[in-house]
């Protein structure tokens, strides 16, 4: 009693396939909306700007989310163990694990996430009465009207994957200048 629930390989494969299809479908829907100028940013500014902003924002969200998992997970690890092998990760943890800097980073990070998700929504969220590719209204209602397409993109691409990867490979994930930059921005926000 109380052990891990056994996973059935066939059910896992089915789950992986349909979730991958849902994310890819969501990406194509949002991309189509941007190209056809049916998002706020694409309509008001330019579709290319909306597409670039969406990609940059989702990528940065991934860095922010994975960086948090890495920084919190590495807190109890002696930094001297990875000073030579992962010098950027060492710099990141040297800054973040001194005094109350980790708490300050976490608070600043929350403001960054709000700003990033706002940019994601402005660039990819459909305008009222958006319609694409002659899809049945039920599909448009599910994916566009409810916001499911944007939720799948934001959570699966920008948050969950990076958090899981970072929790398994904390040093490698944190060992980038993108994370160093993100820590610096979070510290500036929460001065």
PDB file of C-alpha atoms in Angstrom:
ATOM      1  CA  UNK A   1       0.000   0.000   0.000  1.00  0.00           C
ATOM      2  CA  UNK A   2       1.366   3.538  -0.375  1.00  0.00           C
ATOM      3  CA  UNK A   3       4.015   2.853  -3.065  1.00  0.00           C
ATOM      4  CA  UNK A   4       4.252   4.563  -6.430  1.00  0.00           C
ATOM      5  CA  UNK A   5       1.381   3.993  -8.817  1.00  0.00           C
ATOM      6  CA  UNK A   6       2.553   1.729 -11.649  1.00  0.00           C
ATOM      7  CA  UNK A   7       2.490   3.320 -15.082  1.00  0.00           C
ATOM      8  CA  UNK A   8       1.118   1.454 -18.046  1.00  0.00           C
ATOM      9  CA  UNK A   9       3.426   1.974 -21.075  1.00  0.00           C
ATOM     10  CA  UNK A  10       0.612   2.037 -23.629  1.00  0.00           C
ATOM     11  CA  UNK A  11      -1.369   4.635 -21.676  1.00  0.00           C
ATOM     12  CA  UNK A  12       1.786   6.723 -21.171  1.00  0.00           C
ATOM     13  CA  UNK A  13       2.476   6.627 -24.919  1.00  0.00           C
ATOM     14  CA  UNK A  14      -1.108   7.683 -25.717  1.00  0.00           C
ATOM     15  CA  UNK A  15      -0.895  10.517 -23.178  1.00  0.00           C
ATOM     16  CA  UNK A  16       2.434  11.697 -24.613  1.00  0.00           C
ATOM     17  CA  UNK A  17       1.135  11.647 -28.184  1.00  0.00           C
ATOM     18  CA  UNK A  18      -2.103  13.523 -27.544  1.00  0.00           C
ATOM     19  CA  UNK A  19      -0.441  16.124 -25.312  1.00  0.00           C
ATOM     20  CA  UNK A  20       2.257  16.729 -27.932  1.00  0.00           C
ATOM     21  CA  UNK A  21      -0.371  17.087 -30.634  1.00  0.00           C
ATOM     22  CA  UNK A  22      -2.342  19.546 -28.472  1.00  0.00           C
ATOM     23  CA  UNK A  23       0.736  21.732 -27.882  1.00  0.00           C
ATOM     24  CA  UNK A  24       1.758  21.674 -31.557  1.00  0.00           C
ATOM     25  CA  UNK A  25      -1.815  22.469 -32.608  1.00  0.00           C
ATOM     26  CA  UNK A  26      -1.877  25.345 -30.117  1.00  0.00           C
ATOM     27  CA  UNK A  27       1.424  26.692 -31.482  1.00  0.00           C
ATOM     28  CA  UNK A  28       0.130  26.540 -35.040  1.00  0.00           C
ATOM     29  CA  UNK A  29      -3.142  28.242 -34.037  1.00  0.00           C
ATOM     30  CA  UNK A  30      -1.365  31.095 -32.273  1.00  0.00           C
ATOM     31  CA  UNK A  31       1.128  31.402 -35.122  1.00  0.00           C
ATOM     32  CA  UNK A  32      -1.756  31.574 -37.580  1.00  0.00           C
ATOM     33  CA  UNK A  33      -3.478  34.225 -35.492  1.00  0.00           C
ATOM     34  CA  UNK A  34      -0.319  36.321 -35.411  1.00  0.00           C
ATOM     35  CA  UNK A  35       0.290  36.037 -39.158  1.00  0.00           C
ATOM     36  CA  UNK A  36      -3.355  36.940 -39.907  1.00  0.00           C
ATOM     37  CA  UNK A  37      -3.148  39.917 -37.499  1.00  0.00           C
ATOM     38  CA  UNK A  38      -5.753  38.529 -35.112  1.00  0.00           C
ATOM     39  CA  UNK A  39      -3.878  39.270 -31.897  1.00  0.00           C
ATOM     40  CA  UNK A  40      -3.651  42.659 -30.191  1.00  0.00           C
ATOM     41  CA  UNK A  41       0.067  43.080 -30.826  1.00  0.00           C
ATOM     42  CA  UNK A  42      -0.066  41.824 -34.427  1.00  0.00           C
ATOM     43  CA  UNK A  43      -3.038  44.061 -35.237  1.00  0.00           C
ATOM     44  CA  UNK A  44      -1.808  47.212 -33.501  1.00  0.00           C
ATOM     45  CA  UNK A  45       1.931  47.045 -34.228  1.00  0.00           C
ATOM     46  CA  UNK A  46       3.097  44.308 -36.634  1.00  0.00           C
ATOM     47  CA  UNK A  47       2.857  40.506 -36.900  1.00  0.00           C
ATOM     48  CA  UNK A  48       6.651  40.109 -36.997  1.00  0.00           C
ATOM     49  CA  UNK A  49       7.005  42.101 -33.782  1.00  0.00           C
ATOM     50  CA  UNK A  50       4.290  39.988 -32.114  1.00  0.00           C
ATOM     51  CA  UNK A  51       5.969  36.743 -33.202  1.00  0.00           C
ATOM     52  CA  UNK A  52       9.423  37.821 -32.018  1.00  0.00           C
ATOM     53  CA  UNK A  53       8.045  39.110 -28.719  1.00  0.00           C
ATOM     54  CA  UNK A  54       6.168  35.846 -28.140  1.00  0.00           C
ATOM     55  CA  UNK A  55       9.265  33.719 -28.819  1.00  0.00           C
ATOM     56  CA  UNK A  56      11.540  35.898 -26.696  1.00  0.00           C
ATOM     57  CA  UNK A  57       9.031  36.067 -23.835  1.00  0.00           C
ATOM     58  CA  UNK A  58       8.411  32.303 -23.778  1.00  0.00           C
ATOM     59  CA  UNK A  59      12.166  31.666 -23.952  1.00  0.00           C
ATOM     60  CA  UNK A  60      12.864  34.085 -21.111  1.00  0.00           C
ATOM     61  CA  UNK A  61      10.022  32.583 -19.063  1.00  0.00           C
ATOM     62  CA  UNK A  62      11.731  29.229 -19.490  1.00  0.00           C
ATOM     63  CA  UNK A  63      14.996  30.677 -18.175  1.00  0.00           C
ATOM     64  CA  UNK A  64      13.211  32.312 -15.225  1.00  0.00           C
ATOM     65  CA  UNK A  65      11.340  29.154 -14.242  1.00  0.00           C
ATOM     66  CA  UNK A  66      14.285  26.806 -14.674  1.00  0.00           C
ATOM     67  CA  UNK A  67      16.596  29.222 -12.899  1.00  0.00           C
ATOM     68  CA  UNK A  68      14.327  29.231  -9.876  1.00  0.00           C
ATOM     69  CA  UNK A  69      14.320  25.426  -9.683  1.00  0.00           C
ATOM     70  CA  UNK A  70      18.106  25.365  -9.990  1.00  0.00           C
ATOM     71  CA  UNK A  71      18.796  28.099  -7.440  1.00  0.00           C
ATOM     72  CA  UNK A  72      16.474  26.645  -4.840  1.00  0.00           C
ATOM     73  CA  UNK A  73      17.776  23.126  -5.427  1.00  0.00           C
ATOM     74  CA  UNK A  74      21.428  24.154  -5.215  1.00  0.00           C
ATOM     75  CA  UNK A  75      21.053  26.109  -1.968  1.00  0.00           C
ATOM     76  CA  UNK A  76      22.289  23.261   0.284  1.00  0.00           C
ATOM     77  CA  UNK A  77      25.139  22.224  -2.068  1.00  0.00           C
ATOM     78  CA  UNK A  78      28.657  23.460  -1.326  1.00  0.00           C
ATOM     79  CA  UNK A  79      29.593  25.878  -4.096  1.00  0.00           C
ATOM     80  CA  UNK A  80      33.236  24.855  -4.076  1.00  0.00           C
ATOM     81  CA  UNK A  81      32.212  21.498  -5.580  1.00  0.00           C
ATOM     82  CA  UNK A  82      31.286  23.107  -8.915  1.00  0.00           C
ATOM     83  CA  UNK A  83      33.336  26.298  -8.936  1.00  0.00           C
ATOM     84  CA  UNK A  84      35.652  25.054 -11.699  1.00  0.00           C
ATOM     85  CA  UNK A  85      33.279  22.823 -13.680  1.00  0.00           C
ATOM     86  CA  UNK A  86      30.342  25.278 -13.857  1.00  0.00           C
ATOM     87  CA  UNK A  87      31.754  28.802 -13.427  1.00  0.00           C
ATOM     88  CA  UNK A  88      28.620  30.723 -14.440  1.00  0.00           C
ATOM     89  CA  UNK A  89      26.415  28.598 -12.185  1.00  0.00           C
ATOM     90  CA  UNK A  90      28.930  29.290  -9.428  1.00  0.00           C
ATOM     91  CA  UNK A  91      28.611  33.060 -10.019  1.00  0.00           C
ATOM     92  CA  UNK A  92      24.814  32.789 -10.005  1.00  0.00           C
ATOM     93  CA  UNK A  93      24.712  30.884  -6.734  1.00  0.00           C
ATOM     94  CA  UNK A  94      27.448  33.032  -5.175  1.00  0.00           C
ATOM     95  CA  UNK A  95      25.202  36.050  -5.693  1.00  0.00           C
ATOM     96  CA  UNK A  96      21.892  34.374  -4.884  1.00  0.00           C
ATOM     97  CA  UNK A  97      22.914  32.342  -1.849  1.00  0.00           C
ATOM     98  CA  UNK A  98      24.444  35.216   0.088  1.00  0.00           C
ATOM     99  CA  UNK A  99      22.363  36.788   2.847  1.00  0.00           C
ATOM    100  CA  UNK A 100      18.714  37.206   1.882  1.00  0.00           C
ATOM    101  CA  UNK A 101      19.448  37.446  -1.842  1.00  0.00           C
ATOM    102  CA  UNK A 102      17.589  34.210  -2.648  1.00  0.00           C
ATOM    103  CA  UNK A 103      14.390  35.616  -1.151  1.00  0.00           C
ATOM    104  CA  UNK A 104      14.945  38.881  -3.001  1.00  0.00           C
ATOM    105  CA  UNK A 105      15.512  36.954  -6.240  1.00  0.00           C
ATOM    106  CA  UNK A 106      12.310  34.970  -5.725  1.00  0.00           C
ATOM    107  CA  UNK A 107      10.269  38.142  -5.178  1.00  0.00           C
ATOM    108  CA  UNK A 108      11.834  39.917  -8.154  1.00  0.00           C
ATOM    109  CA  UNK A 109      11.289  36.804 -10.225  1.00  0.00           C
ATOM    110  CA  UNK A 110       7.552  36.922  -9.478  1.00  0.00           C
ATOM    111  CA  UNK A 111       7.312  40.430 -10.917  1.00  0.00           C
ATOM    112  CA  UNK A 112       9.275  39.290 -13.961  1.00  0.00           C
ATOM    113  CA  UNK A 113       6.884  36.372 -14.509  1.00  0.00           C
ATOM    114  CA  UNK A 114       3.882  38.729 -14.378  1.00  0.00           C
ATOM    115  CA  UNK A 115       5.533  41.049 -16.927  1.00  0.00           C
ATOM    116  CA  UNK A 116       6.594  38.179 -19.204  1.00  0.00           C
ATOM    117  CA  UNK A 117       3.175  36.512 -19.161  1.00  0.00           C
ATOM    118  CA  UNK A 118       1.587  39.898 -19.915  1.00  0.00           C
ATOM    119  CA  UNK A 119       3.848  40.177 -22.995  1.00  0.00           C
ATOM    120  CA  UNK A 120       2.990  36.602 -24.015  1.00  0.00           C
ATOM    121  CA  UNK A 121      -0.724  37.356 -23.773  1.00  0.00           C
ATOM    122  CA  UNK A 122      -0.479  40.644 -25.652  1.00  0.00           C
ATOM    123  CA  UNK A 123       1.439  39.041 -28.499  1.00  0.00           C
ATOM    124  CA  UNK A 124      -0.469  35.759 -28.803  1.00  0.00           C
ATOM    125  CA  UNK A 125      -3.932  36.114 -27.292  1.00  0.00           C
ATOM    126  CA  UNK A 126      -6.679  36.300 -29.947  1.00  0.00           C
ATOM    127  CA  UNK A 127      -8.765  39.408 -30.483  1.00  0.00           C
ATOM    128  CA  UNK A 128     -12.550  39.211 -30.071  1.00  0.00           C
ATOM    129  CA  UNK A 129     -14.273  37.116 -32.751  1.00  0.00           C
ATOM    130  CA  UNK A 130     -10.999  35.745 -34.102  1.00  0.00           C
ATOM    131  CA  UNK A 131     -11.529  32.964 -36.604  1.00  0.00           C
ATOM    132  CA  UNK A 132      -8.878  30.869 -38.265  1.00  0.00           C
ATOM    133  CA  UNK A 133      -8.720  28.280 -41.041  1.00  0.00           C
ATOM    134  CA  UNK A 134     -12.462  27.679 -41.041  1.00  0.00           C
ATOM    135  CA  UNK A 135     -12.170  25.481 -37.968  1.00  0.00           C
ATOM    136  CA  UNK A 136     -15.425  24.340 -36.386  1.00  0.00           C
ATOM    137  CA  UNK A 137     -16.688  26.802 -33.797  1.00  0.00           C
ATOM    138  CA  UNK A 138     -16.371  24.217 -31.014  1.00  0.00           C
ATOM    139  CA  UNK A 139     -12.601  23.868 -31.637  1.00  0.00           C
ATOM    140  CA  UNK A 140     -12.171  27.627 -31.822  1.00  0.00           C
ATOM    141  CA  UNK A 141     -14.162  28.012 -28.631  1.00  0.00           C
ATOM    142  CA  UNK A 142     -12.104  25.375 -26.808  1.00  0.00           C
ATOM    143  CA  UNK A 143      -8.658  26.498 -27.935  1.00  0.00           C
ATOM    144  CA  UNK A 144      -9.112  30.220 -28.551  1.00  0.00           C
ATOM    145  CA  UNK A 145     -12.180  31.338 -26.618  1.00  0.00           C
ATOM    146  CA  UNK A 146     -11.174  29.627 -23.381  1.00  0.00           C
ATOM    147  CA  UNK A 147      -7.504  30.508 -23.733  1.00  0.00           C
ATOM    148  CA  UNK A 148      -6.449  26.854 -23.765  1.00  0.00           C
ATOM    149  CA  UNK A 149      -4.001  27.365 -26.642  1.00  0.00           C
ATOM    150  CA  UNK A 150      -2.138  30.107 -24.766  1.00  0.00           C
ATOM    151  CA  UNK A 151      -2.224  28.107 -21.527  1.00  0.00           C
ATOM    152  CA  UNK A 152      -0.700  25.065 -23.219  1.00  0.00           C
ATOM    153  CA  UNK A 153       2.027  27.137 -24.849  1.00  0.00           C
ATOM    154  CA  UNK A 154       2.872  29.102 -21.728  1.00  0.00           C
ATOM    155  CA  UNK A 155       2.837  26.214 -19.268  1.00  0.00           C
ATOM    156  CA  UNK A 156       4.248  23.406 -21.401  1.00  0.00           C
ATOM    157  CA  UNK A 157       6.903  25.321 -23.297  1.00  0.00           C
ATOM    158  CA  UNK A 158       7.677  28.194 -20.959  1.00  0.00           C
ATOM    159  CA  UNK A 159       7.308  26.674 -17.511  1.00  0.00           C
ATOM    160  CA  UNK A 160       6.951  22.938 -16.907  1.00  0.00           C
ATOM    161  CA  UNK A 161       9.635  21.602 -19.225  1.00  0.00           C
ATOM    162  CA  UNK A 162      12.247  24.013 -17.947  1.00  0.00           C
ATOM    163  CA  UNK A 163      11.358  23.342 -14.313  1.00  0.00           C
ATOM    164  CA  UNK A 164      11.619  19.577 -14.781  1.00  0.00           C
ATOM    165  CA  UNK A 165      14.862  19.798 -16.765  1.00  0.00           C
ATOM    166  CA  UNK A 166      16.374  22.221 -14.287  1.00  0.00           C
ATOM    167  CA  UNK A 167      15.446  20.037 -11.332  1.00  0.00           C
ATOM    168  CA  UNK A 168      17.347  17.126 -12.882  1.00  0.00           C
ATOM    169  CA  UNK A 169      20.288  19.122 -14.264  1.00  0.00           C
ATOM    170  CA  UNK A 170      20.547  22.103 -11.915  1.00  0.00           C
ATOM    171  CA  UNK A 171      24.174  22.999 -12.582  1.00  0.00           C
ATOM    172  CA  UNK A 172      23.992  22.620 -16.332  1.00  0.00           C
ATOM    173  CA  UNK A 173      20.764  24.595 -16.529  1.00  0.00           C
ATOM    174  CA  UNK A 174      22.055  27.441 -14.383  1.00  0.00           C
ATOM    175  CA  UNK A 175      25.431  27.588 -16.162  1.00  0.00           C
ATOM    176  CA  UNK A 176      24.425  30.211 -18.755  1.00  0.00           C
ATOM    177  CA  UNK A 177      24.662  33.959 -19.096  1.00  0.00           C
ATOM    178  CA  UNK A 178      20.907  34.059 -19.692  1.00  0.00           C
ATOM    179  CA  UNK A 179      20.433  32.914 -16.098  1.00  0.00           C
ATOM    180  CA  UNK A 180      23.052  35.355 -14.851  1.00  0.00           C
ATOM    181  CA  UNK A 181      21.236  38.186 -16.649  1.00  0.00           C
ATOM    182  CA  UNK A 182      17.893  37.026 -15.243  1.00  0.00           C
ATOM    183  CA  UNK A 183      19.279  37.023 -11.697  1.00  0.00           C
ATOM    184  CA  UNK A 184      20.644  40.530 -12.221  1.00  0.00           C
ATOM    185  CA  UNK A 185      17.265  41.789 -13.493  1.00  0.00           C
ATOM    186  CA  UNK A 186      15.404  40.131 -10.600  1.00  0.00           C
ATOM    187  CA  UNK A 187      17.782  41.743  -8.118  1.00  0.00           C
ATOM    188  CA  UNK A 188      17.244  45.145  -9.728  1.00  0.00           C
ATOM    189  CA  UNK A 189      13.493  44.721  -9.436  1.00  0.00           C
ATOM    190  CA  UNK A 190      13.701  43.777  -5.779  1.00  0.00           C
ATOM    191  CA  UNK A 191      16.287  46.263  -4.511  1.00  0.00           C
TER     192      UNK A 191
END
